[in-house]
Amino acid sequence: MFKIDTNQSASFLVACEEGSIRSASERLGIEPSTISRQIKALETALGMDLIERGRKGVRPTEAGRILRTYLKHQHSEQEALLSEFDALKGMRRGELVIAVGDGFISDFVGNAVKSYNVAFPGFTYDILSGSTEQVLHAVRTDRAHFGLAYNARPERAIRTAAQVKQPLDLLVSPASEWADLPEPVTMAQLETLPAALLKTGFGVGDMIAVAESTHGARLRALVRSNSLAVLRNFVRDGLGVTVLPSFVVTREIADGTIITKRLGIPELRKGEASVFTRQGRRLPEGAMRLVNHISRSMVAFQHSQ
């Protein structure tokens, strides 16, 4: 009976997910030449070409796509089987892989993980953080059991488990000259303010780009960054303002270092926090319970006023 070598299949899957042999090598911690040899050995064993190599990287052939689907299904079914055994033992152990948008980290760890760990102390958590697009990619490729992101675009491959409207607010220091701005703040006012903004690729950055295009405006971005810490420090130090959902700065609001101003810009009021899985993936019991727990425990999934 033919058996697929696990090391060879892992090299193949990761190369497909990453789109390059070098990126797969960095992720798996083995030499690129080893990745190439393992994929070639798998192709030889199956008698089929599995990947196409191009200037921009690698992609699966038709046979490769069929094998990738099979291997993902096999992995999910095995994981679900082990999860059911664990559930029979009382949910005593397991590893959960979650892709989390940067703005959710504090809320997720401090509220969801903290309380879930009390109920199920045997679980460990592999938390992947990044932009909205990076979170979607991790879920789409089964690298994560599920993801949390802001303003994630709808996709056929993605199933939304929970979604709550969380509009963007203007964040300012209470000691700054912008603390007394009248509400709601208009686009005409906003484009005059010195700001630190998230780059596009993040849900917030994409929403701001749409609002700028719709209103024919250009915000006065002194700083553009992929770091929320940069944006928080910019505001706390009184250098200017930023635009984020208020759940991102719950602690700063509580300790009085940041206050929020309501924005009167429709395009910036439509944001949503969501938790999602890959369509058709059978999640382990521990992951399904954590998804449900998130809706009850995280500030981001409580309805905003």
Short mmCIF file of C-alpha atoms in Angstrom, two decimals:
data_model
loop_
_atom_site.label_atom_id
_atom_site.label_comp_id
_atom_site.label_asym_id
_atom_site.label_seq_id
_atom_site.Cartn_x
_atom_site.Cartn_y
_atom_site.Cartn_z
CA MET A 1 0.00 0.00 0.00
CA PHE A 2 1.38 3.40 -1.01
CA LYS A 3 1.99 5.89 1.80
CA ILE A 4 2.82 9.57 1.48
CA ASP A 5 5.91 10.54 3.46
CA THR A 6 4.98 13.10 6.12
CA ASN A 7 8.15 15.19 5.71
CA GLN A 8 7.68 15.32 1.95
CA SER A 9 4.02 16.30 2.25
CA ALA A 10 4.84 18.99 4.83
CA SER A 11 7.44 20.53 2.51
CA PHE A 12 4.97 20.47 -0.37
CA LEU A 13 2.12 22.02 1.63
CA VAL A 14 4.19 24.80 3.16
CA ALA A 15 5.78 25.64 -0.20
CA CYS A 16 2.27 25.98 -1.68
CA GLU A 17 1.11 28.15 1.23
CA GLU A 18 4.16 30.41 1.21
CA GLY A 19 4.51 30.61 -2.56
CA SER A 20 8.26 30.08 -2.52
CA ILE A 21 10.83 27.48 -1.53
CA ARG A 22 12.86 30.05 0.42
CA SER A 23 9.86 31.16 2.53
CA ALA A 24 8.95 27.52 3.17
CA SER A 25 12.55 26.91 4.27
CA GLU A 26 12.41 29.80 6.75
CA ARG A 27 9.08 28.62 8.17
CA LEU A 28 10.14 24.98 8.56
CA GLY A 29 13.71 25.73 9.63
CA ILE A 30 15.36 23.50 7.02
CA GLU A 31 17.53 24.22 3.97
CA PRO A 32 15.85 25.23 0.68
CA SER A 33 17.69 22.40 -1.07
CA THR A 34 16.10 19.92 1.37
CA ILE A 35 12.63 21.33 0.63
CA SER A 36 13.26 20.95 -3.11
CA ARG A 37 14.55 17.37 -2.72
CA GLN A 38 11.54 16.33 -0.63
CA ILE A 39 9.08 17.76 -3.14
CA LYS A 40 10.96 16.11 -6.02
CA ALA A 41 10.88 12.78 -4.18
CA LEU A 42 7.13 13.13 -3.69
CA GLU A 43 6.69 13.93 -7.39
CA THR A 44 8.74 10.88 -8.30
CA ALA A 45 6.74 8.63 -6.00
CA LEU A 46 3.44 9.86 -7.44
CA GLY A 47 4.66 10.09 -11.02
CA MET A 48 3.23 13.61 -11.36
CA ASP A 49 4.55 17.16 -11.37
CA LEU A 50 3.13 18.85 -8.28
CA ILE A 51 4.49 22.40 -8.48
CA GLU A 52 5.36 24.91 -11.17
CA ARG A 53 8.42 27.09 -10.66
CA GLY A 54 8.39 30.64 -11.95
CA ARG A 55 10.19 33.94 -11.46
CA LYS A 56 7.78 34.93 -8.69
CA GLY A 57 7.92 31.62 -6.81
CA VAL A 58 6.07 28.32 -6.95
CA ARG A 59 2.47 27.31 -7.34
CA PRO A 60 0.72 23.93 -7.44
CA THR A 61 -0.12 22.21 -10.72
CA GLU A 62 -3.57 20.70 -11.20
CA ALA A 63 -2.27 17.47 -9.65
CA GLY A 64 -0.71 19.53 -6.87
CA ARG A 65 -4.03 21.23 -6.10
CA ILE A 66 -5.74 17.84 -5.85
CA LEU A 67 -3.02 16.55 -3.49
CA ARG A 68 -3.11 19.75 -1.42
CA THR A 69 -6.89 19.42 -0.93
CA TYR A 70 -6.48 15.75 0.04
CA LEU A 71 -3.70 16.44 2.53
CA LYS A 72 -5.58 19.32 4.16
CA HIS A 73 -8.71 17.20 4.48
CA GLN A 74 -6.67 14.33 5.93
CA HIS A 75 -5.04 16.65 8.47
CA SER A 76 -8.36 18.20 9.51
CA GLU A 77 -10.03 14.80 9.94
CA GLN A 78 -7.13 13.47 12.01
CA GLU A 79 -7.15 16.60 14.14
CA ALA A 80 -10.92 16.34 14.65
CA LEU A 81 -10.61 12.66 15.61
CA LEU A 82 -7.97 13.41 18.23
CA SER A 83 -10.09 16.32 19.45
CA GLU A 84 -13.08 14.02 19.99
CA PHE A 85 -10.89 11.67 22.01
CA ASP A 86 -9.69 14.65 24.07
CA ALA A 87 -13.29 15.77 24.59
CA LEU A 88 -14.15 12.34 25.95
CA LYS A 89 -11.29 12.77 28.39
CA GLY A 90 -12.70 16.08 29.57
CA MET A 91 -10.89 18.61 27.31
CA ARG A 92 -7.66 18.12 29.25
CA ARG A 93 -5.17 19.11 26.54
CA GLY A 94 -4.64 20.43 23.04
CA GLU A 95 -2.87 23.11 20.99
CA LEU A 96 -4.90 25.90 19.39
CA VAL A 97 -3.50 28.03 16.57
CA ILE A 98 -5.17 31.42 16.24
CA ALA A 99 -4.42 34.22 13.77
CA VAL A 100 -5.14 37.55 15.44
CA GLY A 101 -5.19 41.07 14.05
CA ASP A 102 -2.77 43.26 15.98
CA GLY A 103 -5.56 45.41 17.42
CA PHE A 104 -7.16 42.37 19.09
CA ILE A 105 -4.06 41.05 20.90
CA SER A 106 -4.57 42.73 24.28
CA ASP A 107 -8.29 41.99 24.36
CA PHE A 108 -7.82 38.39 23.20
CA VAL A 109 -5.05 37.49 25.64
CA GLY A 110 -6.35 39.49 28.61
CA ASN A 111 -9.98 38.45 28.33
CA ALA A 112 -10.54 35.38 26.13
CA VAL A 113 -7.35 33.36 26.78
CA LYS A 114 -7.15 34.30 30.46
CA SER A 115 -10.65 33.07 31.28
CA TYR A 116 -10.56 30.09 28.89
CA ASN A 117 -7.33 28.91 30.49
CA VAL A 118 -9.06 28.83 33.88
CA ALA A 119 -11.68 26.43 32.51
CA PHE A 120 -9.27 24.37 30.37
CA PRO A 121 -5.73 24.74 31.76
CA GLY A 122 -4.27 21.96 29.58
CA PHE A 123 -4.46 23.94 26.34
CA THR A 124 -1.55 25.78 24.75
CA TYR A 125 -1.89 28.63 22.25
CA ASP A 126 0.11 29.42 19.13
CA ILE A 127 -0.86 33.03 18.36
CA LEU A 128 -0.01 34.44 14.93
CA SER A 129 -0.39 38.22 14.71
CA GLY A 130 -0.52 40.48 11.69
CA SER A 131 -2.63 42.55 9.34
CA THR A 132 -6.18 41.68 8.28
CA GLU A 133 -4.86 40.19 5.04
CA GLN A 134 -2.27 38.10 6.89
CA VAL A 135 -4.96 36.77 9.24
CA LEU A 136 -7.21 35.84 6.31
CA HIS A 137 -4.31 34.08 4.61
CA ALA A 138 -3.49 32.05 7.72
CA VAL A 139 -7.10 30.85 8.00
CA ARG A 140 -7.53 30.32 4.26
CA THR A 141 -4.46 28.06 4.15
CA ASP A 142 -5.32 26.18 7.39
CA ARG A 143 -2.25 27.53 9.15
CA ALA A 144 -4.62 28.74 11.90
CA HIS A 145 -7.76 27.12 13.28
CA PHE A 146 -9.56 30.46 13.15
CA GLY A 147 -8.88 34.17 12.92
CA LEU A 148 -9.89 37.49 14.42
CA ALA A 149 -9.68 40.59 12.26
CA TYR A 150 -11.15 44.02 11.64
CA ASN A 151 -12.98 44.89 8.42
CA ALA A 152 -12.21 41.51 6.81
CA ARG A 153 -13.62 41.34 3.29
CA PRO A 154 -16.17 38.59 2.51
CA GLU A 155 -14.75 35.51 0.79
CA ARG A 156 -16.28 32.24 -0.36
CA ALA A 157 -13.54 30.33 1.42
CA ILE A 158 -14.24 32.05 4.75
CA ARG A 159 -17.11 31.36 7.16
CA THR A 160 -17.92 34.08 9.69
CA ALA A 161 -18.65 32.71 13.15
CA ALA A 162 -19.31 36.05 14.89
CA GLN A 163 -19.37 39.66 13.74
CA VAL A 164 -20.05 42.90 15.58
CA LYS A 165 -20.13 46.47 14.30
CA GLN A 166 -17.23 48.49 15.69
CA PRO A 167 -16.97 51.95 14.08
CA LEU A 168 -13.73 53.87 13.88
CA ASP A 169 -13.22 56.73 16.35
CA LEU A 170 -10.84 59.64 16.51
CA LEU A 171 -8.33 59.08 19.33
CA VAL A 172 -6.68 62.08 21.00
CA SER A 173 -4.77 62.90 24.15
CA PRO A 174 -6.94 64.63 26.78
CA ALA A 175 -4.07 67.08 27.33
CA SER A 176 -3.82 68.00 23.63
CA GLU A 177 -5.29 70.92 21.74
CA TRP A 178 -7.64 68.50 19.94
CA ALA A 179 -9.38 67.30 23.12
CA ASP A 180 -12.09 69.97 22.77
CA LEU A 181 -13.00 69.22 19.15
CA PRO A 182 -16.80 69.28 18.71
CA GLU A 183 -18.48 65.99 17.79
CA PRO A 184 -19.11 64.45 15.40
CA VAL A 185 -15.82 65.22 13.67
CA THR A 186 -16.25 65.81 9.92
CA MET A 187 -13.94 64.84 7.08
CA ALA A 188 -13.17 68.54 6.51
CA GLN A 189 -11.94 68.77 10.11
CA LEU A 190 -10.16 65.43 10.08
CA GLU A 191 -8.02 66.17 7.03
CA THR A 192 -6.50 69.21 8.79
CA LEU A 193 -5.30 67.23 11.83
CA PRO A 194 -1.76 65.80 12.14
CA ALA A 195 -2.24 62.03 12.24
CA ALA A 196 -0.54 58.67 12.61
CA LEU A 197 -2.33 56.08 10.46
CA LEU A 198 -2.18 52.35 9.79
CA LYS A 199 -0.99 51.32 6.35
CA THR A 200 -3.31 49.72 3.80
CA GLY A 201 -3.59 45.94 4.14
CA PHE A 202 -4.91 46.51 7.65
CA GLY A 203 -8.70 46.77 7.88
CA VAL A 204 -8.48 50.28 9.34
CA GLY A 205 -6.04 51.49 6.70
CA ASP A 206 -8.25 50.17 3.91
CA MET A 207 -11.32 51.92 5.35
CA ILE A 208 -9.47 55.24 5.56
CA ALA A 209 -8.34 54.86 1.93
CA VAL A 210 -11.98 54.34 0.85
CA ALA A 211 -13.12 57.39 2.83
CA GLU A 212 -10.36 59.54 1.30
CA SER A 213 -11.33 58.42 -2.20
CA THR A 214 -15.05 58.95 -1.61
CA HIS A 215 -14.60 62.47 -0.24
CA GLY A 216 -11.73 63.48 -2.52
CA ALA A 217 -9.66 64.18 0.59
CA ARG A 218 -6.19 63.31 1.81
CA LEU A 219 -5.55 62.98 5.53
CA ARG A 220 -2.50 64.72 6.94
CA ALA A 221 -0.49 61.64 7.86
CA LEU A 222 2.73 62.60 9.59
CA VAL A 223 3.32 58.92 10.30
CA ARG A 224 2.19 55.75 8.53
CA SER A 225 3.00 52.50 10.27
CA ASN A 226 2.04 48.85 10.64
CA SER A 227 2.51 49.17 14.42
CA LEU A 228 -0.31 50.02 16.79
CA ALA A 229 2.27 50.86 19.46
CA VAL A 230 3.55 53.65 17.22
CA LEU A 231 0.02 55.05 16.84
CA ARG A 232 -0.68 54.87 20.58
CA ASN A 233 2.59 56.61 21.47
CA PHE A 234 1.99 59.29 18.85
CA VAL A 235 -1.36 60.15 20.45
CA ARG A 236 -0.26 59.82 24.09
CA ASP A 237 2.70 62.12 23.46
CA GLY A 238 0.37 64.78 22.06
CA LEU A 239 1.88 64.74 18.55
CA GLY A 240 -1.50 64.41 16.89
CA VAL A 241 -4.45 62.08 16.44
CA THR A 242 -5.16 58.62 15.08
CA VAL A 243 -8.19 56.71 13.82
CA LEU A 244 -8.92 53.29 15.37
CA PRO A 245 -11.82 51.33 16.86
CA SER A 246 -12.04 52.15 20.56
CA PHE A 247 -11.61 48.52 21.71
CA VAL A 248 -7.97 48.73 20.60
CA VAL A 249 -7.23 51.27 23.36
CA THR A 250 -9.50 50.02 26.15
CA ARG A 251 -6.69 50.24 28.72
CA GLU A 252 -5.63 53.74 27.66
CA ILE A 253 -9.23 54.94 27.86
CA ALA A 254 -9.56 53.41 31.33
CA ASP A 255 -6.38 55.07 32.63
CA GLY A 256 -7.27 58.41 31.04
CA THR A 257 -4.31 58.74 28.65
CA ILE A 258 -6.50 58.63 25.53
CA ILE A 259 -10.06 59.83 24.85
CA THR A 260 -12.29 59.15 21.86
CA LYS A 261 -14.19 61.49 19.58
CA ARG A 262 -17.10 60.29 17.44
CA LEU A 263 -16.51 60.57 13.70
CA GLY A 264 -19.33 61.81 11.48
CA ILE A 265 -17.97 60.10 8.36
CA PRO A 266 -20.23 57.25 7.13
CA GLU A 267 -17.40 55.28 5.50
CA LEU A 268 -15.58 55.13 8.86
CA ARG A 269 -18.65 53.96 10.80
CA LYS A 270 -19.05 50.66 8.94
CA GLY A 271 -16.20 48.66 10.45
CA GLU A 272 -16.80 45.23 11.96
CA ALA A 273 -14.85 42.96 14.27
CA SER A 274 -15.16 39.35 13.16
CA VAL A 275 -14.01 35.87 14.07
CA PHE A 276 -13.95 33.38 11.22
CA THR A 277 -12.89 29.92 10.05
CA ARG A 278 -12.21 28.32 6.70
CA GLN A 279 -15.41 27.23 5.00
CA GLY A 280 -15.77 23.47 5.32
CA ARG A 281 -13.07 22.97 7.95
CA ARG A 282 -14.04 20.77 10.87
CA LEU A 283 -12.59 22.45 13.93
CA PRO A 284 -11.36 20.57 16.99
CA GLU A 285 -13.69 20.74 19.98
CA GLY A 286 -11.34 23.05 21.88
CA ALA A 287 -11.22 25.54 19.00
CA MET A 288 -15.01 25.54 18.59
CA ARG A 289 -15.51 26.22 22.27
CA LEU A 290 -12.96 29.03 22.21
CA VAL A 291 -14.73 30.65 19.24
CA ASN A 292 -17.98 30.65 21.23
CA HIS A 293 -16.16 31.91 24.33
CA ILE A 294 -14.72 34.86 22.41
CA SER A 295 -18.18 36.28 21.72
CA ARG A 296 -18.92 36.38 25.44
CA SER A 297 -15.56 37.49 26.81
CA MET A 298 -13.92 39.99 24.45
CA VAL A 299 -14.64 43.72 24.45
CA ALA A 300 -14.35 43.77 20.64
CA PHE A 301 -17.38 41.51 20.33
CA GLN A 302 -19.65 43.54 22.55
CA HIS A 303 -21.90 45.91 20.63
CA SER A 304 -20.51 49.44 20.40
CA GLN A 305 -22.73 52.39 21.19
#
